[in-house]
Amino acid sequence: MSCIFCEIIKGNIPAKIVDENEKAIAFLDINPIADGHTIIISKQHYQYFSETPVDVLAAMTELCKNVANKISKSKLKPWGFNYLCNENKIAGQDVMHVHMHVIPKYGKDEGFKFGKCKNIFVNDIDKTYNIIKSTKI
């Protein structure tokens, strides 16, 4: 099955492109949760954030900043922003192509909203720290 974001990059699917650079492109989300909700994707296909080269992530982050500045200076005048990146279906990634969301906030209970989390299987912080610290990559 074809990747919808790769099809946007190829020009086979139209998108409202608001900015781009050599390695990434930013376009309005077709199912926005706030006015100006923008998606930033890598121009080359990488499935996950954790496997994407640092230079590509830097290019994507640069676009996040540019888009937020552009929206801030526009007539939309948001109060703030959420920057979001999910990895894998369990974390909410719907399209398996690395992407970041820039979500303007116009009110506390509008747009993206954090909810209470169930921390059923949370280790002691020292145990978690020791596990992570001792892991070699």
PDB file of C-alpha atoms in Angstrom:
ATOM      1  CA  MET A   1       0.000   0.000   0.000  1.00  0.00           C
ATOM      2  CA  SER A   2       1.249   3.451  -0.897  1.00  0.00           C
ATOM      3  CA  CYS A   3       2.137   6.061   1.716  1.00  0.00           C
ATOM      4  CA  ILE A   4      -0.247   9.036   1.558  1.00  0.00           C
ATOM      5  CA  PHE A   5       2.513  11.444   2.637  1.00  0.00           C
ATOM      6  CA  CYS A   6       4.862  10.139  -0.091  1.00  0.00           C
ATOM      7  CA  GLU A   7       2.052  10.741  -2.588  1.00  0.00           C
ATOM      8  CA  ILE A   8       1.759  14.348  -1.369  1.00  0.00           C
ATOM      9  CA  ILE A   9       5.516  14.816  -1.849  1.00  0.00           C
ATOM     10  CA  LYS A  10       5.262  13.395  -5.401  1.00  0.00           C
ATOM     11  CA  GLY A  11       2.408  15.822  -6.149  1.00  0.00           C
ATOM     12  CA  ASN A  12      -0.105  13.013  -6.715  1.00  0.00           C
ATOM     13  CA  ILE A  13      -2.295  14.204  -3.836  1.00  0.00           C
ATOM     14  CA  PRO A  14      -2.959  17.934  -3.432  1.00  0.00           C
ATOM     15  CA  ALA A  15      -1.994  19.661  -0.202  1.00  0.00           C
ATOM     16  CA  LYS A  16      -2.090  23.203   1.179  1.00  0.00           C
ATOM     17  CA  ILE A  17       1.692  23.626   1.468  1.00  0.00           C
ATOM     18  CA  VAL A  18       2.634  26.475   3.807  1.00  0.00           C
ATOM     19  CA  ASP A  19       6.430  26.045   3.846  1.00  0.00           C
ATOM     20  CA  GLU A  20       9.201  23.687   2.798  1.00  0.00           C
ATOM     21  CA  ASN A  21      12.932  23.257   2.723  1.00  0.00           C
ATOM     22  CA  GLU A  22      15.334  20.792   1.117  1.00  0.00           C
ATOM     23  CA  LYS A  23      14.426  17.893   3.427  1.00  0.00           C
ATOM     24  CA  ALA A  24      10.929  18.584   4.728  1.00  0.00           C
ATOM     25  CA  ILE A  25       7.554  20.015   3.803  1.00  0.00           C
ATOM     26  CA  ALA A  26       4.757  21.585   5.877  1.00  0.00           C
ATOM     27  CA  PHE A  27       1.069  21.511   4.922  1.00  0.00           C
ATOM     28  CA  LEU A  28      -2.280  22.077   6.589  1.00  0.00           C
ATOM     29  CA  ASP A  29      -3.878  19.012   8.164  1.00  0.00           C
ATOM     30  CA  ILE A  30      -7.044  18.005   6.276  1.00  0.00           C
ATOM     31  CA  ASN A  31      -8.652  17.031   9.612  1.00  0.00           C
ATOM     32  CA  PRO A  32      -7.518  19.932  11.788  1.00  0.00           C
ATOM     33  CA  ILE A  33      -8.205  20.156  15.495  1.00  0.00           C
ATOM     34  CA  ALA A  34      -7.504  23.903  15.395  1.00  0.00           C
ATOM     35  CA  ASP A  35      -7.184  26.611  12.737  1.00  0.00           C
ATOM     36  CA  GLY A  36      -3.661  26.429  11.347  1.00  0.00           C
ATOM     37  CA  HIS A  37      -3.032  22.811  12.436  1.00  0.00           C
ATOM     38  CA  THR A  38      -0.031  21.924  10.281  1.00  0.00           C
ATOM     39  CA  ILE A  39       1.791  18.672   9.552  1.00  0.00           C
ATOM     40  CA  ILE A  40       5.520  18.610   8.868  1.00  0.00           C
ATOM     41  CA  ILE A  41       6.932  15.552   7.081  1.00  0.00           C
ATOM     42  CA  SER A  42      10.308  14.438   5.797  1.00  0.00           C
ATOM     43  CA  LYS A  43      10.611  14.448   2.000  1.00  0.00           C
ATOM     44  CA  GLN A  44      12.289  11.047   2.154  1.00  0.00           C
ATOM     45  CA  HIS A  45      10.263   8.231   3.679  1.00  0.00           C
ATOM     46  CA  TYR A  46      11.203   7.249   7.219  1.00  0.00           C
ATOM     47  CA  GLN A  47       8.664   5.355   9.262  1.00  0.00           C
ATOM     48  CA  TYR A  48       9.556   6.523  12.753  1.00  0.00           C
ATOM     49  CA  PHE A  49      11.103   9.530  14.477  1.00  0.00           C
ATOM     50  CA  SER A  50      13.677   7.266  16.155  1.00  0.00           C
ATOM     51  CA  GLU A  51      15.017   6.017  12.801  1.00  0.00           C
ATOM     52  CA  THR A  52      15.083   9.407  11.058  1.00  0.00           C
ATOM     53  CA  PRO A  53      18.528  10.990  10.540  1.00  0.00           C
ATOM     54  CA  VAL A  54      19.294  13.961  12.776  1.00  0.00           C
ATOM     55  CA  ASP A  55      19.759  16.352   9.814  1.00  0.00           C
ATOM     56  CA  VAL A  56      16.259  15.504   8.573  1.00  0.00           C
ATOM     57  CA  LEU A  57      14.790  15.994  12.052  1.00  0.00           C
ATOM     58  CA  ALA A  58      16.569  19.359  12.223  1.00  0.00           C
ATOM     59  CA  ALA A  59      15.002  20.377   8.911  1.00  0.00           C
ATOM     60  CA  MET A  60      11.573  19.300  10.182  1.00  0.00           C
ATOM     61  CA  THR A  61      12.065  21.221  13.430  1.00  0.00           C
ATOM     62  CA  GLU A  62      13.108  24.309  11.487  1.00  0.00           C
ATOM     63  CA  LEU A  63       9.802  24.142   9.623  1.00  0.00           C
ATOM     64  CA  CYS A  64       7.897  23.717  12.908  1.00  0.00           C
ATOM     65  CA  LYS A  65       9.458  26.959  14.113  1.00  0.00           C
ATOM     66  CA  ASN A  66       8.825  28.786  10.820  1.00  0.00           C
ATOM     67  CA  VAL A  67       5.197  27.666  10.685  1.00  0.00           C
ATOM     68  CA  ALA A  68       4.564  28.678  14.307  1.00  0.00           C
ATOM     69  CA  ASN A  69       6.104  32.099  13.675  1.00  0.00           C
ATOM     70  CA  LYS A  70       4.047  32.534  10.507  1.00  0.00           C
ATOM     71  CA  ILE A  71       0.817  31.582  12.291  1.00  0.00           C
ATOM     72  CA  SER A  72       1.672  33.823  15.272  1.00  0.00           C
ATOM     73  CA  LYS A  73       2.131  36.825  12.992  1.00  0.00           C
ATOM     74  CA  SER A  74      -1.043  36.066  11.013  1.00  0.00           C
ATOM     75  CA  LYS A  75      -4.568  37.224  11.753  1.00  0.00           C
ATOM     76  CA  LEU A  76      -5.173  33.878  13.510  1.00  0.00           C
ATOM     77  CA  LYS A  77      -3.336  35.100  16.666  1.00  0.00           C
ATOM     78  CA  PRO A  78      -3.124  31.872  18.712  1.00  0.00           C
ATOM     79  CA  TRP A  79      -2.337  31.981  22.431  1.00  0.00           C
ATOM     80  CA  GLY A  80       0.255  29.191  22.146  1.00  0.00           C
ATOM     81  CA  PHE A  81       1.184  25.947  20.382  1.00  0.00           C
ATOM     82  CA  ASN A  82       1.469  22.230  20.923  1.00  0.00           C
ATOM     83  CA  TYR A  83       4.217  20.419  19.020  1.00  0.00           C
ATOM     84  CA  LEU A  84       3.491  16.723  18.734  1.00  0.00           C
ATOM     85  CA  CYS A  85       5.137  13.639  17.262  1.00  0.00           C
ATOM     86  CA  ASN A  86       3.796  10.116  17.805  1.00  0.00           C
ATOM     87  CA  GLU A  87       5.701   6.897  17.118  1.00  0.00           C
ATOM     88  CA  ASN A  88       3.846   3.706  16.260  1.00  0.00           C
ATOM     89  CA  LYS A  89       0.133   2.943  16.332  1.00  0.00           C
ATOM     90  CA  ILE A  90      -0.046   2.449  20.099  1.00  0.00           C
ATOM     91  CA  ALA A  91       1.190   6.042  20.537  1.00  0.00           C
ATOM     92  CA  GLY A  92      -1.318   7.441  18.025  1.00  0.00           C
ATOM     93  CA  GLN A  93       0.676   7.425  14.768  1.00  0.00           C
ATOM     94  CA  ASP A  94      -1.886   6.941  11.989  1.00  0.00           C
ATOM     95  CA  VAL A  95       0.379   7.446   8.957  1.00  0.00           C
ATOM     96  CA  MET A  96       3.574   5.406   9.118  1.00  0.00           C
ATOM     97  CA  HIS A  97       5.752   8.224   7.762  1.00  0.00           C
ATOM     98  CA  VAL A  98       7.562  10.380  10.317  1.00  0.00           C
ATOM     99  CA  HIS A  99       5.642  13.580  10.921  1.00  0.00           C
ATOM    100  CA  MET A 100       5.205  16.336  13.438  1.00  0.00           C
ATOM    101  CA  HIS A 101       2.141  18.400  14.247  1.00  0.00           C
ATOM    102  CA  VAL A 102       2.109  22.128  14.944  1.00  0.00           C
ATOM    103  CA  ILE A 103      -1.208  22.748  16.690  1.00  0.00           C
ATOM    104  CA  PRO A 104      -2.178  26.331  17.547  1.00  0.00           C
ATOM    105  CA  LYS A 105      -4.005  26.872  20.846  1.00  0.00           C
ATOM    106  CA  TYR A 106      -6.835  29.413  21.049  1.00  0.00           C
ATOM    107  CA  GLY A 107      -8.210  28.402  24.429  1.00  0.00           C
ATOM    108  CA  LYS A 108      -7.418  25.999  27.253  1.00  0.00           C
ATOM    109  CA  ASP A 109     -10.041  23.450  26.247  1.00  0.00           C
ATOM    110  CA  GLU A 110      -9.724  23.838  22.475  1.00  0.00           C
ATOM    111  CA  GLY A 111      -7.529  21.888  20.063  1.00  0.00           C
ATOM    112  CA  PHE A 112      -5.093  19.363  21.476  1.00  0.00           C
ATOM    113  CA  LYS A 113      -5.603  18.621  25.145  1.00  0.00           C
ATOM    114  CA  PHE A 114      -3.625  16.524  27.576  1.00  0.00           C
ATOM    115  CA  GLY A 115      -5.639  14.080  29.631  1.00  0.00           C
ATOM    116  CA  LYS A 116      -5.030  12.149  32.809  1.00  0.00           C
ATOM    117  CA  CYS A 117      -2.806   9.122  32.296  1.00  0.00           C
ATOM    118  CA  LYS A 118      -3.138   5.746  33.949  1.00  0.00           C
ATOM    119  CA  ASN A 119       0.269   4.876  35.371  1.00  0.00           C
ATOM    120  CA  ILE A 120      -0.464   1.221  36.102  1.00  0.00           C
ATOM    121  CA  PHE A 121       2.997  -0.217  35.404  1.00  0.00           C
ATOM    122  CA  VAL A 122       5.331   2.583  36.438  1.00  0.00           C
ATOM    123  CA  ASN A 123       8.601   1.531  38.090  1.00  0.00           C
ATOM    124  CA  ASP A 124      10.370   3.433  40.808  1.00  0.00           C
ATOM    125  CA  ILE A 125      12.206   6.346  39.144  1.00  0.00           C
ATOM    126  CA  ASP A 126      15.641   5.049  40.253  1.00  0.00           C
ATOM    127  CA  LYS A 127      14.968   1.636  38.709  1.00  0.00           C
ATOM    128  CA  THR A 128      13.858   3.236  35.436  1.00  0.00           C
ATOM    129  CA  TYR A 129      16.883   5.540  35.443  1.00  0.00           C
ATOM    130  CA  ASN A 130      19.289   2.618  35.943  1.00  0.00           C
ATOM    131  CA  ILE A 131      17.674   0.617  33.123  1.00  0.00           C
ATOM    132  CA  ILE A 132      17.938   3.524  30.654  1.00  0.00           C
ATOM    133  CA  LYS A 133      21.380   4.688  31.762  1.00  0.00           C
ATOM    134  CA  SER A 134      22.904   1.201  31.420  1.00  0.00           C
ATOM    135  CA  THR A 135      21.487   0.562  27.927  1.00  0.00           C
ATOM    136  CA  LYS A 136      23.999   0.957  25.088  1.00  0.00           C
ATOM    137  CA  ILE A 137      22.887   2.109  21.631  1.00  0.00           C
TER     138      ILE A 137
END
